[in-house]
Coordinates of C-alpha atoms in Angstrom, one line a residue:
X99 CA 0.0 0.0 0.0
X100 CA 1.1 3.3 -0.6
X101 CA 2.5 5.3 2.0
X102 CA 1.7 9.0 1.8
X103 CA 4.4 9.5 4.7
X104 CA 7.6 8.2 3.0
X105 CA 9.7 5.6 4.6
X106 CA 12.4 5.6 6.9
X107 CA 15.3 5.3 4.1
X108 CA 13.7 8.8 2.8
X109 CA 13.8 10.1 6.2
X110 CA 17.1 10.1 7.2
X111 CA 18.2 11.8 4.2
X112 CA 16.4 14.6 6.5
X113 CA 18.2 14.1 9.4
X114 CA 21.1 17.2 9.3
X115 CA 23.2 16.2 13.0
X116 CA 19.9 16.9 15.9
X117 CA 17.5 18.8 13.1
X118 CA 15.2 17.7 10.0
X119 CA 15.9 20.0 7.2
X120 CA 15.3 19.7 3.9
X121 CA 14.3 21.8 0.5
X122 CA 10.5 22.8 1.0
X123 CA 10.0 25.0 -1.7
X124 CA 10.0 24.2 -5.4
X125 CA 9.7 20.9 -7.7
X126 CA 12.1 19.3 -5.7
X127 CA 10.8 19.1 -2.4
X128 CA 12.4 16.9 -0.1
X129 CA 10.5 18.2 3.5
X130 CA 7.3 17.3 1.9
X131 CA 3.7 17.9 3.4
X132 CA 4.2 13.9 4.6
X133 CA 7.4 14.0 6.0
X134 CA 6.7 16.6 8.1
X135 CA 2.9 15.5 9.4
X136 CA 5.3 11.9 9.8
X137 CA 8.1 13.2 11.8
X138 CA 5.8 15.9 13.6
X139 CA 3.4 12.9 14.8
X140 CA 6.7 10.8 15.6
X141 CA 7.8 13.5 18.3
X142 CA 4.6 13.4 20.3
X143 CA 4.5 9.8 20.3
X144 CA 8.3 9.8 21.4
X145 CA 7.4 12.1 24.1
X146 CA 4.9 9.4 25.2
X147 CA 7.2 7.3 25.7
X148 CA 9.6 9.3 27.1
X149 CA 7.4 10.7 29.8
X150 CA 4.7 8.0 30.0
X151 CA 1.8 10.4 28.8
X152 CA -0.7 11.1 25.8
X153 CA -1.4 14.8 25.8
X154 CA 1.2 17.5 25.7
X155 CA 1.0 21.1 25.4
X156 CA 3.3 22.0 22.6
X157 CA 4.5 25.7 21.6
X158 CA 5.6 25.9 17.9
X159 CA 7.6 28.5 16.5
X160 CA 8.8 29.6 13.2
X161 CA 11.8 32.2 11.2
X162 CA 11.6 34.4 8.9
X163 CA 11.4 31.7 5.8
X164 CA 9.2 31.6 3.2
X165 CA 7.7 28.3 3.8
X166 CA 7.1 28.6 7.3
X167 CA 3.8 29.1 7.3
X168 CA 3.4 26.0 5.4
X169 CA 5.5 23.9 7.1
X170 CA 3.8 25.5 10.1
X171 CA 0.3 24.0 8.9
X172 CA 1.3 20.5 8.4
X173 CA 2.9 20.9 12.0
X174 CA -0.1 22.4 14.1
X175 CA -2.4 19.6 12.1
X176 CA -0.1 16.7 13.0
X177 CA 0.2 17.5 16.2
X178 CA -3.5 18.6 17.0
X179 CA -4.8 15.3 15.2
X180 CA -2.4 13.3 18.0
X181 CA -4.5 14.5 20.7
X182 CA -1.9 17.4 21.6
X183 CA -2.3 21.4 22.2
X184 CA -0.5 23.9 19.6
X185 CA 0.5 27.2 21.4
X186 CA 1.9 29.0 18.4
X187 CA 4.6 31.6 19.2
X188 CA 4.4 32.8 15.4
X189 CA 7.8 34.6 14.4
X190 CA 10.3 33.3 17.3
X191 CA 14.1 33.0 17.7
X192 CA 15.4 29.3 18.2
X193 CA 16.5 30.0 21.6
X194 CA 13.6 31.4 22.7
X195 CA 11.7 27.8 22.3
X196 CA 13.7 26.0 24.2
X197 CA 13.7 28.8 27.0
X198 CA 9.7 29.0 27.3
X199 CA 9.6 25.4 27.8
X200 CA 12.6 26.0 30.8
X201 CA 10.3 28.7 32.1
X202 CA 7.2 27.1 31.6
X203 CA 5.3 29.5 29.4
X204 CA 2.0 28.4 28.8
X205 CA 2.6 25.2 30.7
X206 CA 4.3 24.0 27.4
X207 CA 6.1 20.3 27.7
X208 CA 7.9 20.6 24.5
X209 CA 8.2 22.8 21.4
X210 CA 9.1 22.8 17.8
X211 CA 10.7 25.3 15.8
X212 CA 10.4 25.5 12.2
X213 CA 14.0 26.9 10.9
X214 CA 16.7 25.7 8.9
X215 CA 19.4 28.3 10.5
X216 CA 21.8 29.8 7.6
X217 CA 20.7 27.7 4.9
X218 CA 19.3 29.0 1.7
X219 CA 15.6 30.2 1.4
X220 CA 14.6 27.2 -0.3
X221 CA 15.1 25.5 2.9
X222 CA 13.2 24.7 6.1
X223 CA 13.4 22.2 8.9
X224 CA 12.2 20.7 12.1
X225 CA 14.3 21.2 15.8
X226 CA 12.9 19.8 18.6
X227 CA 12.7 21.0 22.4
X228 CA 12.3 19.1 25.9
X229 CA 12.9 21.1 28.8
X230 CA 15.7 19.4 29.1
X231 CA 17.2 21.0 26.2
X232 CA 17.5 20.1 21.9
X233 CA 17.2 16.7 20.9
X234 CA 19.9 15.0 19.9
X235 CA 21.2 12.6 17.1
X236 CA 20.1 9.5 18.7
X237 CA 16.7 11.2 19.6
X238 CA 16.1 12.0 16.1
X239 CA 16.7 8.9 14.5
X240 CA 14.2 6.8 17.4
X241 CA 12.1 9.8 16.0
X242 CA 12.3 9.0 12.3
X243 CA 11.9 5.3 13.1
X244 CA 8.4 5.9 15.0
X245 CA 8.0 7.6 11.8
X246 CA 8.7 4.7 9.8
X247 CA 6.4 2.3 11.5
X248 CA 3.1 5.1 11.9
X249 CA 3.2 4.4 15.4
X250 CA 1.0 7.1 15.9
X251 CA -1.3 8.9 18.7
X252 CA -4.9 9.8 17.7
X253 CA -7.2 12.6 19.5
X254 CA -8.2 16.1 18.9
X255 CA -5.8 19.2 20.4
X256 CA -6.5 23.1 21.2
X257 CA -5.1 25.3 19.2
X258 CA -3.9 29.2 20.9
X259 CA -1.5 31.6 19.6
X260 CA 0.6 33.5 22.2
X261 CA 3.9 35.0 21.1
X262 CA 6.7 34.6 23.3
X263 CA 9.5 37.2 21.9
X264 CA 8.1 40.0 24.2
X265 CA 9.1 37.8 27.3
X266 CA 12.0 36.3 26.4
X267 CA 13.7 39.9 25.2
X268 CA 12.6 41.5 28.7
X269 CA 14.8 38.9 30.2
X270 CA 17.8 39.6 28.1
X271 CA 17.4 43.4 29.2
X272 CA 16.7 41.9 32.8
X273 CA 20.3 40.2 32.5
X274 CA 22.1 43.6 31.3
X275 CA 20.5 45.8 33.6
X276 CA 21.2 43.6 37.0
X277 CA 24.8 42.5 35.3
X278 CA 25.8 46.6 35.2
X279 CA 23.7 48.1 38.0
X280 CA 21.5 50.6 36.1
X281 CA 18.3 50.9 33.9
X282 CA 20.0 52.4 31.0
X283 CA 23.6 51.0 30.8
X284 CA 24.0 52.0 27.4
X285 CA 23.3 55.5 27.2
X286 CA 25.7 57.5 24.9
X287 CA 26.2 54.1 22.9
X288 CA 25.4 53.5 19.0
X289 CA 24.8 49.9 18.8
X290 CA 23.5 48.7 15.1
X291 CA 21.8 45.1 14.4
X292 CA 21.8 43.5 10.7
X293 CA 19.5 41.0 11.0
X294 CA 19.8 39.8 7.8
X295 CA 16.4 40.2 7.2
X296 CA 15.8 36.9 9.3
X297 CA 14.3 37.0 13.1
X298 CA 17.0 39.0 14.9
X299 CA 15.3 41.8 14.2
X300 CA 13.5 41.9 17.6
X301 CA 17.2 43.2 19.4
X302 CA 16.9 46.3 18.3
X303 CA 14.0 47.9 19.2
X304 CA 13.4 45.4 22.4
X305 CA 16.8 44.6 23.7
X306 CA 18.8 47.9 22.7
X307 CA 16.4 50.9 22.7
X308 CA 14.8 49.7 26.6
X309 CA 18.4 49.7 27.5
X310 CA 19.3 53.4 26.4
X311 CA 21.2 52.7 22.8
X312 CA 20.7 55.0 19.5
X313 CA 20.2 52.3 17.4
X314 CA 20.1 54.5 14.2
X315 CA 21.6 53.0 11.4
X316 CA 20.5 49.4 12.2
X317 CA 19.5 47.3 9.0
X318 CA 17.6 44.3 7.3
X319 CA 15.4 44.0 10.5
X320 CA 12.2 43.2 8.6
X321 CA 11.5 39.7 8.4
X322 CA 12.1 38.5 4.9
X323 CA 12.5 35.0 3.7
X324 CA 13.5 35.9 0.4
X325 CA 16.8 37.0 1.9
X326 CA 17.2 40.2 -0.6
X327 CA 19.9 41.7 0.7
X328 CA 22.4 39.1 2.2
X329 CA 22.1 35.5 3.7
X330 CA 21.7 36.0 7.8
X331 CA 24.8 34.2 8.5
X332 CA 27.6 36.1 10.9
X333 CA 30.4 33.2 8.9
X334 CA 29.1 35.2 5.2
X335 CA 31.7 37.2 3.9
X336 CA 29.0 39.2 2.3
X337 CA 27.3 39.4 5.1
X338 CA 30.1 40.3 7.5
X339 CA 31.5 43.0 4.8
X340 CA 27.6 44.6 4.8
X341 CA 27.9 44.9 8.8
X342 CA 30.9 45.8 8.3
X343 CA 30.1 49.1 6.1
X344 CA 27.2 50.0 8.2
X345 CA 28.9 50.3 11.2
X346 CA 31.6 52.3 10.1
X347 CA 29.8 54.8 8.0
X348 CA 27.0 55.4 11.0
X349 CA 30.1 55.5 13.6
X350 CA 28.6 52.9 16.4
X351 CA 30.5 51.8 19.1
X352 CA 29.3 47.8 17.9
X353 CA 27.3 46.5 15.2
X354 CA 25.8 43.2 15.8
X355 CA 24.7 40.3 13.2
X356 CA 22.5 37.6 14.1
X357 CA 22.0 34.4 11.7
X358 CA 18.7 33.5 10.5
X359 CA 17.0 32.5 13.4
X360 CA 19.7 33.6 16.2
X361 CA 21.3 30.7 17.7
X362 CA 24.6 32.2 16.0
X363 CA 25.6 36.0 16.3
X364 CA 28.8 37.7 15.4
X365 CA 30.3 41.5 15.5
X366 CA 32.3 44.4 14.6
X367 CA 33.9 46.9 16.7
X368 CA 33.6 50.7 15.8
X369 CA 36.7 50.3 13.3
X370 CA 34.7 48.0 11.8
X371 CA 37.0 44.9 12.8
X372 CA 35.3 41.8 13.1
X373 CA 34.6 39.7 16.4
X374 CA 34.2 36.3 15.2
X375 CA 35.4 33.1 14.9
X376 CA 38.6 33.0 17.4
X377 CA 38.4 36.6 18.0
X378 CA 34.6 36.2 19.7
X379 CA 35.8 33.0 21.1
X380 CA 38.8 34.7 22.9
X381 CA 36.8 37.6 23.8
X382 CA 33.8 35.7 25.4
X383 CA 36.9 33.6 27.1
X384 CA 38.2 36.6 28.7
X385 CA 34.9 37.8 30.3
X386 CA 33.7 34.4 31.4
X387 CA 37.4 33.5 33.5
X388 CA 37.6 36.6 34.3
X389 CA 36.9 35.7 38.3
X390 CA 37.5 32.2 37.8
X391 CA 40.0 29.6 35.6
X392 CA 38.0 26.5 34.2
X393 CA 38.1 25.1 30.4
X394 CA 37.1 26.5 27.0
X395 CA 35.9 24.0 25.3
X396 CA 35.9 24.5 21.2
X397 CA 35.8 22.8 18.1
X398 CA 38.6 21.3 16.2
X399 CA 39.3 24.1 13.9
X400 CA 40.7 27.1 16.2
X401 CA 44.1 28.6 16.4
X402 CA 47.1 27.7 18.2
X403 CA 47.1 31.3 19.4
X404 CA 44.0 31.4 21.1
X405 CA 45.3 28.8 23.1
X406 CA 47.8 30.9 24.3
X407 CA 45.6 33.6 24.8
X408 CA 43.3 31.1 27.1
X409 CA 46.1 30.4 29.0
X410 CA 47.3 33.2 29.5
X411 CA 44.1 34.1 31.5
X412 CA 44.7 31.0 33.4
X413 CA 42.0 29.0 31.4
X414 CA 42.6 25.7 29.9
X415 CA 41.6 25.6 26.4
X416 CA 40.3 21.9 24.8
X417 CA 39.8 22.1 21.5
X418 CA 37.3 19.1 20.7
X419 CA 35.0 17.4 17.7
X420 CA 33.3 20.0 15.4
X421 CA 29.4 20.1 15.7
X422 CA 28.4 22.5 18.3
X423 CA 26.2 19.4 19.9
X424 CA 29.7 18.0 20.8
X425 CA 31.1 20.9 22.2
X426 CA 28.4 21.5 24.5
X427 CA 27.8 17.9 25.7
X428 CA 31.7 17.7 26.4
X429 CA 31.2 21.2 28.4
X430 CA 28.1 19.5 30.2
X431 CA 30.3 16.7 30.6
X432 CA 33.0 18.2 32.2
X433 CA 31.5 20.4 34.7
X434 CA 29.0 16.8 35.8
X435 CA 32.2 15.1 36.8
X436 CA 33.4 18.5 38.8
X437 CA 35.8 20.0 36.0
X438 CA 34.8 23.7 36.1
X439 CA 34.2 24.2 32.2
X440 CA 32.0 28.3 31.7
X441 CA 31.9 28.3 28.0
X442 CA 31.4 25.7 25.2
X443 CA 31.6 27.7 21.5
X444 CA 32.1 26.6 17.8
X445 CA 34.7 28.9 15.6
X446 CA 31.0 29.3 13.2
X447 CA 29.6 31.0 16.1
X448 CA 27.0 28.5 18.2
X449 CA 27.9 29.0 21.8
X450 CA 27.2 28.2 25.2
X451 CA 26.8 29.3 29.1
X452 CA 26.9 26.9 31.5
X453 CA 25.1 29.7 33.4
X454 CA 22.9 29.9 30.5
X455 CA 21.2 26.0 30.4
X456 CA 23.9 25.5 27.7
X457 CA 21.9 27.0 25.4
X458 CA 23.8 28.5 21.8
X459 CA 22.0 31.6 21.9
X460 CA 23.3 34.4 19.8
X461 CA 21.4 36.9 21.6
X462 CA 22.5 36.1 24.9
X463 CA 26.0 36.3 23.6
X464 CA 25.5 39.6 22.7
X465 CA 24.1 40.3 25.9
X466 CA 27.2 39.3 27.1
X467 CA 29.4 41.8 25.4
X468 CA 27.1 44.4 26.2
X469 CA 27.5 44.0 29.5
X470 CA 31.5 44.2 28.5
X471 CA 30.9 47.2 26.5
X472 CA 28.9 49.1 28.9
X473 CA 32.1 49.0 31.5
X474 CA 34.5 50.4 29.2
X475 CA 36.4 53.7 29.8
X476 CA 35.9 56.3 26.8
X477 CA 37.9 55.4 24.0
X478 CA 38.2 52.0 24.8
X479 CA 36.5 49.1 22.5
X480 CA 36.2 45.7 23.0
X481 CA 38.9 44.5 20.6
X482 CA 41.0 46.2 23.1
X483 CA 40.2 43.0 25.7
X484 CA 41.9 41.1 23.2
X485 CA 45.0 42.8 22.1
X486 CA 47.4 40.0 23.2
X487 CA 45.7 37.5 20.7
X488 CA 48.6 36.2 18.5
X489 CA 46.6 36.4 14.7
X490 CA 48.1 33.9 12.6
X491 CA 49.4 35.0 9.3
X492 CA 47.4 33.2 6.9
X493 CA 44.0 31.0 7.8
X494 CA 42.1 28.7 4.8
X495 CA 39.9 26.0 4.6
X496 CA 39.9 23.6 1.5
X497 CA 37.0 21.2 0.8
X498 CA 38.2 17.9 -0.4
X499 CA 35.7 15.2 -2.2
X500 CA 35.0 11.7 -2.8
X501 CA 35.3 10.4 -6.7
X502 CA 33.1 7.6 -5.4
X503 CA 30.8 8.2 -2.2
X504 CA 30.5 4.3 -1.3
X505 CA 31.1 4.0 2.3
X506 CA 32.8 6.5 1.8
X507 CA 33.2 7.1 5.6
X508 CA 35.1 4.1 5.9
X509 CA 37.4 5.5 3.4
X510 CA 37.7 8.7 5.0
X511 CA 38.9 6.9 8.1
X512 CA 41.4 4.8 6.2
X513 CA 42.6 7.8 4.6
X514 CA 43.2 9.7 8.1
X515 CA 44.8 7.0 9.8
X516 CA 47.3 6.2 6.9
X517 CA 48.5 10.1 6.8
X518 CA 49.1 9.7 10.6
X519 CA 51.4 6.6 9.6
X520 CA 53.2 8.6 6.9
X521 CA 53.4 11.9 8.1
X522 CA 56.0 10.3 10.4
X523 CA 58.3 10.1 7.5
X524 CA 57.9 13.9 6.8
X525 CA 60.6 16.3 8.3
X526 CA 59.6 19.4 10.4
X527 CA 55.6 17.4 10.9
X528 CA 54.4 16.2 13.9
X529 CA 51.4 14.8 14.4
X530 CA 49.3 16.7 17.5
X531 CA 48.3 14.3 20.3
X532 CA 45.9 16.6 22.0
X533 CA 43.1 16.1 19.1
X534 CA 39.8 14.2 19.0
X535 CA 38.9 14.7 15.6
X536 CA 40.5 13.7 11.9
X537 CA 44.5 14.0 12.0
X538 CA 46.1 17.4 13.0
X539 CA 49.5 18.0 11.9
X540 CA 51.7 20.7 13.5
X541 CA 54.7 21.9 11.1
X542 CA 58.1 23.4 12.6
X543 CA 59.2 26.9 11.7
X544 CA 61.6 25.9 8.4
X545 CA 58.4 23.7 7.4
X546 CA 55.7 26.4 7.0
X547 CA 55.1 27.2 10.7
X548 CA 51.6 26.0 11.1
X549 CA 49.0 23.0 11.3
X550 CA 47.0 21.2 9.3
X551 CA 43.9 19.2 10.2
X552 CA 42.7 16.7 8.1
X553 CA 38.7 15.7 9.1
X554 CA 35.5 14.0 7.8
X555 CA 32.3 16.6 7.5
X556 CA 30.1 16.3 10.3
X557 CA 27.2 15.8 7.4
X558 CA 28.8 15.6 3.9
X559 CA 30.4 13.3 1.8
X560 CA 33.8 15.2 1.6
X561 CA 37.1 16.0 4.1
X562 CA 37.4 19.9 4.8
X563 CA 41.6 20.7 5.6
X564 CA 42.0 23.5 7.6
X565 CA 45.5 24.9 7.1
X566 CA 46.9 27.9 9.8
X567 CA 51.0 29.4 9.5
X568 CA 52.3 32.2 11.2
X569 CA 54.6 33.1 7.8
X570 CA 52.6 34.3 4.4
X571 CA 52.9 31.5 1.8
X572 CA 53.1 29.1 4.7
X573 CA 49.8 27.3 4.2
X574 CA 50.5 26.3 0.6
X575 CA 53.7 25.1 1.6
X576 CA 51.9 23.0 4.1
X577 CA 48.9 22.2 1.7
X578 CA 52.0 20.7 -1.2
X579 CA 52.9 18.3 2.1
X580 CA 49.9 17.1 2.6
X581 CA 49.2 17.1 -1.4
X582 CA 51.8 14.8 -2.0
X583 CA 51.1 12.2 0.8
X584 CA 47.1 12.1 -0.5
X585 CA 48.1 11.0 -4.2
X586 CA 47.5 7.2 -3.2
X587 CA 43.9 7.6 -2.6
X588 CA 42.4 7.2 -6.1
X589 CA 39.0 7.9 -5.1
X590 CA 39.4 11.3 -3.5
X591 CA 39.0 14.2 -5.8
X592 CA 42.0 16.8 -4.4
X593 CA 41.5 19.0 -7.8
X594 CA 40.4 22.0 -4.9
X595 CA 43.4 21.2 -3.1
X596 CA 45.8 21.4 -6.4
X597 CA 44.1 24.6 -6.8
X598 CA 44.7 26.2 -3.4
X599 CA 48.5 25.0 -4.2
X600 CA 48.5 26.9 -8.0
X601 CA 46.5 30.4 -6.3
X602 CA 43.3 29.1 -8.3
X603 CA 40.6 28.3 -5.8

């Protein structure tokens, strides 16, 4: 018999780490009308047998996309036709779902947000909320394989819509406000958002304005799915380069960017210089051990001179798996077995407070240099907190693919451990012993003074190399190593990596 849901083999094709995503708009729809009544149906029978129930009140949330309020519709009907409520909290930020379940808005047990972060408009997807926090891997795929067998609840749910936005931003300005002493901490300050047209917007006029900024010269706050003037993604070059502009040109003390639906922010400081990747990492380091040492934990990819910087705070710095579920869980880890650990955060931006539920919430990393920003002496910035970073010289990533994709994890493996084995015979390499993930390879001064590190995507069928030297031309001098000791593996396609070599990519 047909069935109008899919099957599980189709399903996991949606499965993107802890999230469904998939292309919803168009001919080639992939996040169909079935998949998502399927998968939605799926969660509330999981949460059944999770907490040994058959009714839940479940908030639902979407971005700034232009199929959310489709998506939306095969989600309120799936989960009303299970027996369940549907509070929807219409246009919402990611972290804002998982916090009204913490708070217990509404009385909600769970919550669904309809986003598929920085991905292209065509997109949308499902992430799911207990309030114990975002599902993870495993919890999707016993989701997906309820799906698979229609193991279904049947009733008739309430339906209510109640934002939630107005709440959780009061609580952000709460935060600022008791963190500096004063209603209006940021009086005299010009503080611009670009919210890429995605759901940052909010920050502006309901974080910034109640707490005293000009915010004159902010941009892109209307929601739009189209995306017409930039993707909402703080890791953009285009994007970056727009904040960029707009912050200079309006002469604010900070401009802020959120990604689409603002688990991920980035900024700029009044020169327009960018506070991102290891430069937001270092600077979030230095306010959270400020009054106490404990361990950064990051993802695989940052720089060996942010862990000098982290030490020279007295922090530890353990650089970890990338996926910013991994980061955190090791963070939770850590501190669960007594290890002091403040701060868990990916070089793309995703990061998280232990003070904060361990949430990646962009806003609430904003927040935090706010409060930063608000404390400094006239013409000081917040690049100034991190003066002593050593900035490497040179800093690429190069995207490496699979002639054949069969199995072709297994390959990838093979093809990491033998460069471990052979890098041994290379003079001035080293391989790097304090490393979960891939093969990391340091290189000595008269080598091309830098790393390498060799990994499998988190998702993808390909092996990203990030390359780091403190000398110009030392990556590709690096890159010809590693170039040279990958020419046995047939079915790997290095033509990007010949490229970075030759100046081509």
């Amino acid at each position: 018999m047909y069935n109008e849901y899919m099957n599980a083999k189709s399903y996991r094709h949606l499965k993107s780490g802890s999230d469904v995503r998939g292309v919803a708009v168009g001919e080639n729809r992939t996040l169909t009308d079935g998949a998502v009544t399927a998968i939605t149906k799926a969660f509330i029978k999981w949460l059944s047998l999770k907490y040994g129930k058959n009714t839940f009140k479940v908030a639902v949330g979407n971005d700034s996309r232009i199929s959310a309020g489709h998506v939306f519709e095969s989600v309120k009907k799936a989960i009303l036709s299970s027996g369940s409520d549907v509070v929807y909290t219409s246009l919402s930020s990611t972290p804002s779902m998982f916090m009204l379940v913490k708070n217990k808005f509404c009385n909600c047990d769970a919550s669904v947000m309809i986003t598929a972060s920085h991905l292209p408009s065509d997109r949308n997807g499902l992430k799911f909320f207990t309030a114990e926090g975002g599902l993870d891997g495993k919890d999707v795929d016993e989701i997906l394989s309820i799906a698979e067998n229609e193991e279904f609840l049947c009733g008739d749910g309430n339906f209510e819509i109640k934002p939630y936005m107005d709440e959780y931003s009061a609580r952000l300005v709460d935060e600022v406000r008791l963190s500096c002493g004063k209603q209006r901490p940021l009086d005299g300050k010009k503080i611009i958002v670009d919210a890429g047209n995605g759901a940052g917007g909010f920050f502006a006029e309901k974080v910034l304005v109640p707490l005293g900024a000009d915010i004159t010269g902010s941009q892109f706050l209307e929601p739009n799915g189209n995306f017409p003037n930039h993707i909402p993604n703080p890791e953009d070059k285009d994007a970056i380069a727009s904040i960029k502009k707009a912050t200079v040109e309006s002469g604010a003390d900070l401009g802020i960017i959120f990604d689409t639906d603002v688990d991920r922010a980035g900024a700029v400081d009044r020169s327009g210089k960018e506070l991102n990747r290891n430069r937001l990492i270092a600077l979030l380091s230095a306010l959270v051990l400020k009054d106490k040492s404990g361990v950064i934990v990051t993802d695989s990819v940052t720089s060996d001179g942010l862990t000098y910087f982290i030490e020279s705070l007295g922090g530890k710095h353990l650089r970890y798996r990338r996926g910013y579920k991994n980061v955190i869980d090791k963070c939770r880890d850590l501190n669960e077995n007594g290890i002091y650990s403040p701060l868990a955060i990916e070089t793309s931006g995703h990061a998280a407070f232990a003070e904060n539920s361990y949430l990646d919430d962009g806003a609430y990393v904003i927040v935090k240099l706010l409060i930063s920003l608000a404390g400094l002496k006239d013409g000081e910035t917040l690049t100034d907190l991190i003066s002593s970073l050593p900035e490497p010289a040179e800093s690429d990533e190069v995207r490496i693919s699979f002639s054949d994709t069969a199995d072709f994890r297994e390959k990838g493996k093979k093809v990491i451990e033998e460069i471990k084995r052979l890098i041994k015979s290379v003079n001035g390499a080293t391989v790097a012993l304090d490393n979960y993930e891939g093969v990391r390879v340091n290189f000595a001064k008269d080598a091309g003074d830098g790393w390498f590190l060799l990994r499998m995507s988190v998702h993808d069928p390909v092996m990203p190399i990030n390359f780091e030297s403190n000398v110009k031309g030392g990556n590709r001098a690096i890159a010809q190593r590693l170039y040279s000791l990958l020419a046995p593996f047939t079915f790997l396609n290095t033509e990007n990596l010949n490229k970075f070599i030759h100046n081509q990519l």
